[in-house]
PDB file of C-alpha atoms in Angstrom:
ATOM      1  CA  UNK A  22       0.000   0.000   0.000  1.00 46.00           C
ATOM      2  CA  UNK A  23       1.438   3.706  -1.186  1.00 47.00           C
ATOM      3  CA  UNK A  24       1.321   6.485   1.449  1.00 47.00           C
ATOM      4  CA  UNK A  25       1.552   9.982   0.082  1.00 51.00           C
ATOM      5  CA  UNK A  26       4.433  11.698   1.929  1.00 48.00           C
ATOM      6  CA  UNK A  27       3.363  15.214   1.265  1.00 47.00           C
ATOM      7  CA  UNK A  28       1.521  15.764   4.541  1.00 48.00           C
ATOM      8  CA  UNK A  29       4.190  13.828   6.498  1.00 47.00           C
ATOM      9  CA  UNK A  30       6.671  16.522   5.240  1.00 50.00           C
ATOM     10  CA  UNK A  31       4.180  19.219   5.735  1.00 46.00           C
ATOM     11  CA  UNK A  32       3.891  18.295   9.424  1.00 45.00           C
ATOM     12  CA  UNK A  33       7.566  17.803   9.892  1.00 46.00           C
ATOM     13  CA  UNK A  34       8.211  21.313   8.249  1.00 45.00           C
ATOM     14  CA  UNK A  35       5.351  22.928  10.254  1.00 45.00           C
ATOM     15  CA  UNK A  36       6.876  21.427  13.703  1.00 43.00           C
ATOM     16  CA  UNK A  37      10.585  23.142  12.791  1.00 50.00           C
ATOM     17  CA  UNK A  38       9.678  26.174  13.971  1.00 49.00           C
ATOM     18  CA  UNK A  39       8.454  24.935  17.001  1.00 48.00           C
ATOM     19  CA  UNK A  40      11.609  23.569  18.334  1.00 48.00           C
ATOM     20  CA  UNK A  41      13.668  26.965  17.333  1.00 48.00           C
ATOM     21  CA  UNK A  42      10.730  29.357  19.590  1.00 50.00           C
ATOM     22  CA  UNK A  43      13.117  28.588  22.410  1.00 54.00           C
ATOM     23  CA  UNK A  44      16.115  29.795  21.436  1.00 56.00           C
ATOM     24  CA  UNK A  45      14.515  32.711  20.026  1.00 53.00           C
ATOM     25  CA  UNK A  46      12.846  33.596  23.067  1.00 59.00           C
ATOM     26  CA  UNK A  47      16.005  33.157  25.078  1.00 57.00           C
ATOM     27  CA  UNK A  48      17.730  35.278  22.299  1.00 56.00           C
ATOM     28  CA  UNK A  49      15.154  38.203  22.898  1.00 60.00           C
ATOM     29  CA  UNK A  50      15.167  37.595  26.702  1.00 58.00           C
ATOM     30  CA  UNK A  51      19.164  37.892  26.657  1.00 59.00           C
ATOM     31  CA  UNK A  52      18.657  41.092  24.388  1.00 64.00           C
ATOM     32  CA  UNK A  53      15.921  42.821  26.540  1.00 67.00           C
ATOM     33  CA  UNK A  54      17.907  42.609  30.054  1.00 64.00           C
ATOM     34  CA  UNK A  55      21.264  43.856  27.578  1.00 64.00           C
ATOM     35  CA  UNK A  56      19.202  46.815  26.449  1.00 72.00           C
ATOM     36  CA  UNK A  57      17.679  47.159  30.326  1.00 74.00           C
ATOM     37  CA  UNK A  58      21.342  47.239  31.441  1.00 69.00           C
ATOM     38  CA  UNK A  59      22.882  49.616  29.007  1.00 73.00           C
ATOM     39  CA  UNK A  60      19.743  52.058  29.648  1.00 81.00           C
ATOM     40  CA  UNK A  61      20.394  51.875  33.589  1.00 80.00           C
ATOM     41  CA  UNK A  62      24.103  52.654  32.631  1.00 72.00           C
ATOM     42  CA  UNK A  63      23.419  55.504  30.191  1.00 79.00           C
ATOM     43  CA  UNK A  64      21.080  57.245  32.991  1.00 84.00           C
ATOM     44  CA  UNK A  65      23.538  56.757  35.775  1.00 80.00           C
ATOM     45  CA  UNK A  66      26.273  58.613  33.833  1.00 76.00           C
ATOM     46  CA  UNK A  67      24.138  61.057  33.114  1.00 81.00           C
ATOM     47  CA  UNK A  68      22.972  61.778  36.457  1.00 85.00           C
ATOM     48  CA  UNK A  69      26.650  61.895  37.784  1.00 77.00           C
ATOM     49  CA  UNK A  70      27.790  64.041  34.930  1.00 79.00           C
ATOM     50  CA  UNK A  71      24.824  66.547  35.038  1.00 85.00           C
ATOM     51  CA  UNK A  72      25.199  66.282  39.651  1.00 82.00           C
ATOM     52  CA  UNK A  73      29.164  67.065  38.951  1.00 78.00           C
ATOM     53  CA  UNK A  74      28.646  70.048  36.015  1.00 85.00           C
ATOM     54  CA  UNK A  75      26.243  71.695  38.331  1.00 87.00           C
ATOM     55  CA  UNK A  76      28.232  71.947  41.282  1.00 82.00           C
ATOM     56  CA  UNK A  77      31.299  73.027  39.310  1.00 83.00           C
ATOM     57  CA  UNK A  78      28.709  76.163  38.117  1.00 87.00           C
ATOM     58  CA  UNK A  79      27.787  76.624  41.402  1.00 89.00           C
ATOM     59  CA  UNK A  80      31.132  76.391  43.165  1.00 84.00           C
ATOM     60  CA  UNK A  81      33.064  77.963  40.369  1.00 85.00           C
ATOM     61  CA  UNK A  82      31.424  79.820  37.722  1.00 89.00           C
ATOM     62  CA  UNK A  83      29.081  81.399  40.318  1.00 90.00           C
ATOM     63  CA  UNK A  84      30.426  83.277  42.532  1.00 91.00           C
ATOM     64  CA  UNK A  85      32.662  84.682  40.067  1.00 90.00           C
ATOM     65  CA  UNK A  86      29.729  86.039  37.722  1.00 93.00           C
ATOM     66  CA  UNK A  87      26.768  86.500  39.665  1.00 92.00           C
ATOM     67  CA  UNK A  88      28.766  87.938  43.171  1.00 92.00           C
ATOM     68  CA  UNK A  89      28.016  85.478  45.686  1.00 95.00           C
ATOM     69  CA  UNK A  90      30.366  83.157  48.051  1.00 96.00           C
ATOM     70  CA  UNK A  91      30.476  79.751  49.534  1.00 94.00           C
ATOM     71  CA  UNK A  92      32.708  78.222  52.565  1.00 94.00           C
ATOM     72  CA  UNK A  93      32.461  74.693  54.261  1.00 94.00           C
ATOM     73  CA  UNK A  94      31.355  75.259  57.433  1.00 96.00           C
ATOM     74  CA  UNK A  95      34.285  73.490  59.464  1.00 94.00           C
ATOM     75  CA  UNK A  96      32.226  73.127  63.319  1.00 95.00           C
ATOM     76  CA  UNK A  97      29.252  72.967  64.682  1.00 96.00           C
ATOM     77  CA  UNK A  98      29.191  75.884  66.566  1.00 97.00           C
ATOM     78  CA  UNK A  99      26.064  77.291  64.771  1.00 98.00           C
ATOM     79  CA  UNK A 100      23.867  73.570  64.734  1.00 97.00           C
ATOM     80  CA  UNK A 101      21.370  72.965  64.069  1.00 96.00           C
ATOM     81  CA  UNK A 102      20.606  75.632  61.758  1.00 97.00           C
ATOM     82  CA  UNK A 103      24.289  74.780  60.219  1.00 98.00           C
ATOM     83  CA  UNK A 104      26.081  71.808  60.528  1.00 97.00           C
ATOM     84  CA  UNK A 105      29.378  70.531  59.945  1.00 96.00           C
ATOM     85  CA  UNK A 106      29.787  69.506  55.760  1.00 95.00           C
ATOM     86  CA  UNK A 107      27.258  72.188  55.020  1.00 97.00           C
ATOM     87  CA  UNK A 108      28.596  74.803  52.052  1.00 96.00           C
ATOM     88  CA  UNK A 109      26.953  78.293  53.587  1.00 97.00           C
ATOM     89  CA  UNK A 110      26.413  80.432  50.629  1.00 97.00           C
ATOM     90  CA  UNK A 111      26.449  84.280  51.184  1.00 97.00           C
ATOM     91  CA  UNK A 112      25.379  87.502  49.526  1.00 97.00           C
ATOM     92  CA  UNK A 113      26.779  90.687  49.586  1.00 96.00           C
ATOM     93  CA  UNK A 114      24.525  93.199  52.357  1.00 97.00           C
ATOM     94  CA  UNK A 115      25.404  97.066  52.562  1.00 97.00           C
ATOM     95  CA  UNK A 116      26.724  97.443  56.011  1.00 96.00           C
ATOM     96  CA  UNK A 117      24.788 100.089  56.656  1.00 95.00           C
ATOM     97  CA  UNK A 118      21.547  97.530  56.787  1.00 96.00           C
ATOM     98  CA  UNK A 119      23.123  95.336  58.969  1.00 97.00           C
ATOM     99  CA  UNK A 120      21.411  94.180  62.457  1.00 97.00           C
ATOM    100  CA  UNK A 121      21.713  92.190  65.273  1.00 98.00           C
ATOM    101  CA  UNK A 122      20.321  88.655  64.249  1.00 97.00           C
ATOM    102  CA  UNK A 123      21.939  88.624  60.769  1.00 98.00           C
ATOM    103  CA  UNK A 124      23.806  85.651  59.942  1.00 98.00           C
ATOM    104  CA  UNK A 125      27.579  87.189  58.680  1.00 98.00           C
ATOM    105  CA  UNK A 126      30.904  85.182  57.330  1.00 97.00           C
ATOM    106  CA  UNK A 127      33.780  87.539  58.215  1.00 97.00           C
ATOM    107  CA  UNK A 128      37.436  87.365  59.327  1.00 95.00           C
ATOM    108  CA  UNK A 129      38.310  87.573  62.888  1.00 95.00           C
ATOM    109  CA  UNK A 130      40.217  90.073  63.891  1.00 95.00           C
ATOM    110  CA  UNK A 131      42.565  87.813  66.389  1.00 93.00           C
ATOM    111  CA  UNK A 132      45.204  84.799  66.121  1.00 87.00           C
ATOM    112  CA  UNK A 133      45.000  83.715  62.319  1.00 89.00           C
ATOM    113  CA  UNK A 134      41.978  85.708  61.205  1.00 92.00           C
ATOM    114  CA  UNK A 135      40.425  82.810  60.019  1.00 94.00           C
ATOM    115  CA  UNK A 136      36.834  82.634  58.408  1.00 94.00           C
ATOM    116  CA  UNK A 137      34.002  82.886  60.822  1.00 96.00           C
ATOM    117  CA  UNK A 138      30.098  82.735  60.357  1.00 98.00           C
ATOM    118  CA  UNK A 139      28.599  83.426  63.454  1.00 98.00           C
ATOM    119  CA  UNK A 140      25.305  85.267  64.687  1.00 98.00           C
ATOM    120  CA  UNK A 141      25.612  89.383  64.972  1.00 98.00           C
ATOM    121  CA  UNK A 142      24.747  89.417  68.932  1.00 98.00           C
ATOM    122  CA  UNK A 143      25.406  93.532  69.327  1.00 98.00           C
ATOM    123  CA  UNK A 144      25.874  95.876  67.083  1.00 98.00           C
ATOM    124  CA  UNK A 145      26.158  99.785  67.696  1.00 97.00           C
ATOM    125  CA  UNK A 146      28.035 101.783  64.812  1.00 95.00           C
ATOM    126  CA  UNK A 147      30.318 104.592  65.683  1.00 93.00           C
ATOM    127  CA  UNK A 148      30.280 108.598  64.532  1.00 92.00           C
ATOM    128  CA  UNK A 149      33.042 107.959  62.090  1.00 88.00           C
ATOM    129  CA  UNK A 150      31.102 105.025  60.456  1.00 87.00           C
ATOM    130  CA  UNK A 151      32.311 102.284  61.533  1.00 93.00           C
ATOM    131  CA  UNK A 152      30.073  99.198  62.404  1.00 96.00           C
ATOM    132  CA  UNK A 153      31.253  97.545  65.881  1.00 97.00           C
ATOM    133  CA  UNK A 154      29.513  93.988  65.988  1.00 98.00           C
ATOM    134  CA  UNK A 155      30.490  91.060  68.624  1.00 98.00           C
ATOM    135  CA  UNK A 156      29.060  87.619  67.213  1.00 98.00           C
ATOM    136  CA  UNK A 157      28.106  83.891  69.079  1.00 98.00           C
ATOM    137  CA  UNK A 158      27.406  80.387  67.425  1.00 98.00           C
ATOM    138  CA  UNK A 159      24.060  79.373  67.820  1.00 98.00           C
ATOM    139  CA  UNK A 160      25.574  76.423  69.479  1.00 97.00           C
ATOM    140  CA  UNK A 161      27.873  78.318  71.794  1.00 97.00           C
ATOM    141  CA  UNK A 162      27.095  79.084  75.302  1.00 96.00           C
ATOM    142  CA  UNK A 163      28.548  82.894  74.908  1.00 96.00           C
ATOM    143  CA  UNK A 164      30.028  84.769  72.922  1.00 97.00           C
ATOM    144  CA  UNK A 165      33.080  85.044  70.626  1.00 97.00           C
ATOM    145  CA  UNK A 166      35.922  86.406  72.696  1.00 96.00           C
ATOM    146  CA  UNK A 167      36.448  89.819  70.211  1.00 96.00           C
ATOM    147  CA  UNK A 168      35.097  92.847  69.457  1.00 97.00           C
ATOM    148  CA  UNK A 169      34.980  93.238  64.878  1.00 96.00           C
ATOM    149  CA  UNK A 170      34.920  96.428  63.384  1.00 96.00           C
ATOM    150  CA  UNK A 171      33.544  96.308  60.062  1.00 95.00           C
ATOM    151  CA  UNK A 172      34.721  99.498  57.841  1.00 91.00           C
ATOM    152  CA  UNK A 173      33.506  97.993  54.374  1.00 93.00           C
ATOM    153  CA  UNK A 174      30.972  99.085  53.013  1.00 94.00           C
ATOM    154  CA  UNK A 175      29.329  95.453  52.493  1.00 96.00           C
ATOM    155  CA  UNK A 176      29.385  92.224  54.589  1.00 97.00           C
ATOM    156  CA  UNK A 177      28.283  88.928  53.290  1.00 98.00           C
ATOM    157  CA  UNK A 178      25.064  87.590  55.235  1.00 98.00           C
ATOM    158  CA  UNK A 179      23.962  84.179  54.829  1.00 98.00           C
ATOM    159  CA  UNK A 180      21.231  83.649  52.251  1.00 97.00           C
ATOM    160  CA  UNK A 181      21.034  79.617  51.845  1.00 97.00           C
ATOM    161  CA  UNK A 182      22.736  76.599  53.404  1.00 97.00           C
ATOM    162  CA  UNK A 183      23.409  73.803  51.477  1.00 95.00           C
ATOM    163  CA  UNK A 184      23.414  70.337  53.332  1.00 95.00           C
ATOM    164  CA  UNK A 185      26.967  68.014  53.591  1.00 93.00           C
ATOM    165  CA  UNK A 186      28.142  69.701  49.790  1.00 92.00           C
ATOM    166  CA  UNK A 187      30.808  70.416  51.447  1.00 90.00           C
ATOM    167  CA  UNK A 188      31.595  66.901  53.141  1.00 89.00           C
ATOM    168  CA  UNK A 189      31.019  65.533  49.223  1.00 84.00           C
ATOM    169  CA  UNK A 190      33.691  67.606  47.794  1.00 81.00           C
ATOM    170  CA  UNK A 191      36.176  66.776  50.585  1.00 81.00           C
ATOM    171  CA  UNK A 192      35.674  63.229  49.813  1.00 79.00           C
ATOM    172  CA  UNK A 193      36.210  64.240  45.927  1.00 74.00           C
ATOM    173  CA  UNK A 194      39.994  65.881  47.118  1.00 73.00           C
ATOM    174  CA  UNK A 195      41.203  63.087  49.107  1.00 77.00           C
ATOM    175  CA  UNK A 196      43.620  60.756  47.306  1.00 80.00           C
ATOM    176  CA  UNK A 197      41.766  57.767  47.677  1.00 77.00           C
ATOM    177  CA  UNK A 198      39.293  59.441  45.582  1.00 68.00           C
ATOM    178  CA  UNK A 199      40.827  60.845  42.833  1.00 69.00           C
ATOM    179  CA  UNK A 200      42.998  57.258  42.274  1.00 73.00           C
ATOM    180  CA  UNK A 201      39.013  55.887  41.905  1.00 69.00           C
ATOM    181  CA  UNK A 202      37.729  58.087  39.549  1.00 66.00           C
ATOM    182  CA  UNK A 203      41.132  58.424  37.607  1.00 70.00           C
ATOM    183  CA  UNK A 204      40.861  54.906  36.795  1.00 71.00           C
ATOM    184  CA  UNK A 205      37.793  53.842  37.487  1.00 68.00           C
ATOM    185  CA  UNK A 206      35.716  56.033  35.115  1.00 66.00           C
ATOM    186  CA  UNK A 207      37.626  55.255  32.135  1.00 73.00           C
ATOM    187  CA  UNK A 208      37.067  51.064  32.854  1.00 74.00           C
ATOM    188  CA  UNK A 209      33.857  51.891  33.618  1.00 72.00           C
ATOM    189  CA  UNK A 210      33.518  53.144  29.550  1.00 73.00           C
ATOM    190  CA  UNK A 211      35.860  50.157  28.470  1.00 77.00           C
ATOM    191  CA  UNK A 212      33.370  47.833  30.026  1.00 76.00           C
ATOM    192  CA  UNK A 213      29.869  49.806  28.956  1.00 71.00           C
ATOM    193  CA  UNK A 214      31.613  50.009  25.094  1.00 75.00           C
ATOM    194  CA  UNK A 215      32.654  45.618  25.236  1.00 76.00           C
ATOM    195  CA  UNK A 216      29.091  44.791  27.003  1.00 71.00           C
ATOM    196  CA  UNK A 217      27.080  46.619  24.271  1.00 69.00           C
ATOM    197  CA  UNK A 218      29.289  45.429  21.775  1.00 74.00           C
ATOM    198  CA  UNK A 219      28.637  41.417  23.452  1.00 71.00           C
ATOM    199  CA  UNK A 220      24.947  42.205  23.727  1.00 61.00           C
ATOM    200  CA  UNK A 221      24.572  43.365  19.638  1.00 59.00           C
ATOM    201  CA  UNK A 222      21.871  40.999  18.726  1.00 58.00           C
ATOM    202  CA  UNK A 223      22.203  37.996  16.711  1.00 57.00           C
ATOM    203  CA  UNK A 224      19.456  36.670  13.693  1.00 57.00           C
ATOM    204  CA  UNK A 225      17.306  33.984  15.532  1.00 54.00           C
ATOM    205  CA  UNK A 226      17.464  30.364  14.444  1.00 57.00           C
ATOM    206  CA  UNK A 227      15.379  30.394  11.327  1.00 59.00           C
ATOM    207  CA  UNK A 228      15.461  34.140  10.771  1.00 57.00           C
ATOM    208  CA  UNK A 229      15.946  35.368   6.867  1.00 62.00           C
ATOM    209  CA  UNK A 230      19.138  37.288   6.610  1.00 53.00           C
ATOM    210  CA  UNK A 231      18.575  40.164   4.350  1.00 56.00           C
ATOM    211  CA  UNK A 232      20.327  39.799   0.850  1.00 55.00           C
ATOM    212  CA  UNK A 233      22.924  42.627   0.471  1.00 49.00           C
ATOM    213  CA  UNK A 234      23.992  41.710  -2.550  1.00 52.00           C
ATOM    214  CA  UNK A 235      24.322  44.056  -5.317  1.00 48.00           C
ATOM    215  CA  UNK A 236      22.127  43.241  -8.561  1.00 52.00           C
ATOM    216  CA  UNK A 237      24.468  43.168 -11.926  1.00 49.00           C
ATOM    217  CA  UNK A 238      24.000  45.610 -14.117  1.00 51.00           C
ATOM    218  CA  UNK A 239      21.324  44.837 -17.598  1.00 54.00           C
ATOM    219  CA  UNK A 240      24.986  44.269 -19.823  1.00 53.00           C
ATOM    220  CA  UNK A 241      26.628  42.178 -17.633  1.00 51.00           C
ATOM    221  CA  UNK A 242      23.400  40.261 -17.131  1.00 50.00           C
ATOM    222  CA  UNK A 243      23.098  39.783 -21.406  1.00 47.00           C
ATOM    223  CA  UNK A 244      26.990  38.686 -21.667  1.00 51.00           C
ATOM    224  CA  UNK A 245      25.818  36.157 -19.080  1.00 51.00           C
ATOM    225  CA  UNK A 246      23.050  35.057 -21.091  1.00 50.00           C
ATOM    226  CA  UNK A 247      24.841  34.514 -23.340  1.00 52.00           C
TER     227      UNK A 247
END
C-alpha cells in the first residue's frame, strides 16, 4: 500500500519552527535585560555628569559672575541651623543695613583671622562710620571672645545653606578618591563600550538574513546570457 508523503513533510516542516521558539525567546530575553542594562548605565552617567557640572557652576562659575560666596562650614558651633559639611552660601549686604540677628561670614580680627560665620549678637556703629559687631554660634554658650569692626561698606550675610556639599567635595579631594575616579571612570567606559558590543543581537534560528547583494547591471546580465 502507497502512502503519500506530502503531509508527512508538511507536518515535519510545520513542527521546525516549534523547536527553534526557544532559542529565540532566550535570544530576545538575553537582548531585553542587555538593552535594560545599558539604559540603567546611560542614565547613571548622566545623572553623575549633570550632579558634577552643576556643582562646578555653582562652586566655580558662580560666585565669580553673579557675586556670591560659599565656605564649608568646618564646626558645629552654629547647629542645628548649620552643621558641619554644610557649604553656607552668602550675599553681599550694605553694612549700613546690617542688624543684630543677621547671619555674617567675616574674618576675625585675632590669632589667624580665620573665616568665621557666626550670629551678629550687638551691634552699635560709631560717629566715624564704623560698624562695631560682637558675634556667638548658635551652638555656643557665649560669645566670641572679640570685638569686629567692620569698615567695608558690604558684609556677606547668609542667604542659603546647602546640606553636607561640602563633606562631598572633601571626599572628591582626598587621594583615595581621585585614584578611583582616575581609573575607574575610564574602565567603567571600556566595560559599557565591550558589554554593548557582546549584547549586539544575533538573527534567531530560522530568521531570513537580508540579501545585500548588489544586482548586476542589464549588460553584464546579457553577456551572461549569453
Amino acid at each position: 500500500m502507497s502512502v503519500d508523503a506530502a503531509p508527512a513533510r508538511a507536518a515535519t516542516a510545520a513542527l521546525r519552527p516549534g523547536r527553534a521558539a526557544g532559542p529565540v525567546r532566550g535570544a530576545r530575553h538575553r537582548s531585553a535585560v542587555g538593552r535594560a542594562g545599558q539604559t540603567l548605565s546611560r542614565v547613571l552617567l548622566g545623572l553623575i555628569l549633570a550632579t558634577a557640572t552643576a556643582a562646578f557652576l555653582f562652586l566655580a562659575v558662580g560666585p565669580r559672575f553673579l557675586g556670591y560666596q560659599t565656605s564649608t562650614m568646618l564646626t558645629g558651633s552654629m547647629a542645628p541651623l548649620i552643621n558641619p559639611g554644610d557649604v553656607v552660601v552668602g550675599v553681599k549686604t550694605p553694612t549700613s543695613a546690617l542688624k543684630v540677628g543677621d547671619i555674617i561670614t567675616y574674618r576675625i580680627p585675632v590669632d589667624d583671622q580665620r573665616v568665621e560665620t557666626h550670629r551678629v549678637a550687638t551691634l552699635t556703629r560709631t560717629p566715624g562710620g564704623a560698624t562695631v559687631i560682637t558675634t556667638k554660634g548658635d551652638a555656643n554658650n557665649g560669645a566670641d571672645p572679640w570685638t569686629a569692626v567692620i569698615t567695608d561698606d558690604t558684609v556677606y550675610t547668609t542667604a542659603a545653606v546647602v546640606p553636607h556639599l561640602g563633606d562631598a567635595i572633601r571626599a572628591l579631594r582626598s587621594p583615595e578618591v581621585r585614584s578611583v575616579l582616575l581609573f575607574g571612570a575610564p574602565a567603567i567606559l571600556v566595560t559599557m563600550l565591550l558589554v554593548s558590543i557582546w549584547r549586539r543581537p544575533t538573527p534567531a534560528p530560522g530568521t531570513r538574513v537580508p540579501d545585500t547583494r548588489v544586482e548586476s547591471s542589464p549588460g553584464r546580465q546579457a553577456r551572461r546570457e549569453r
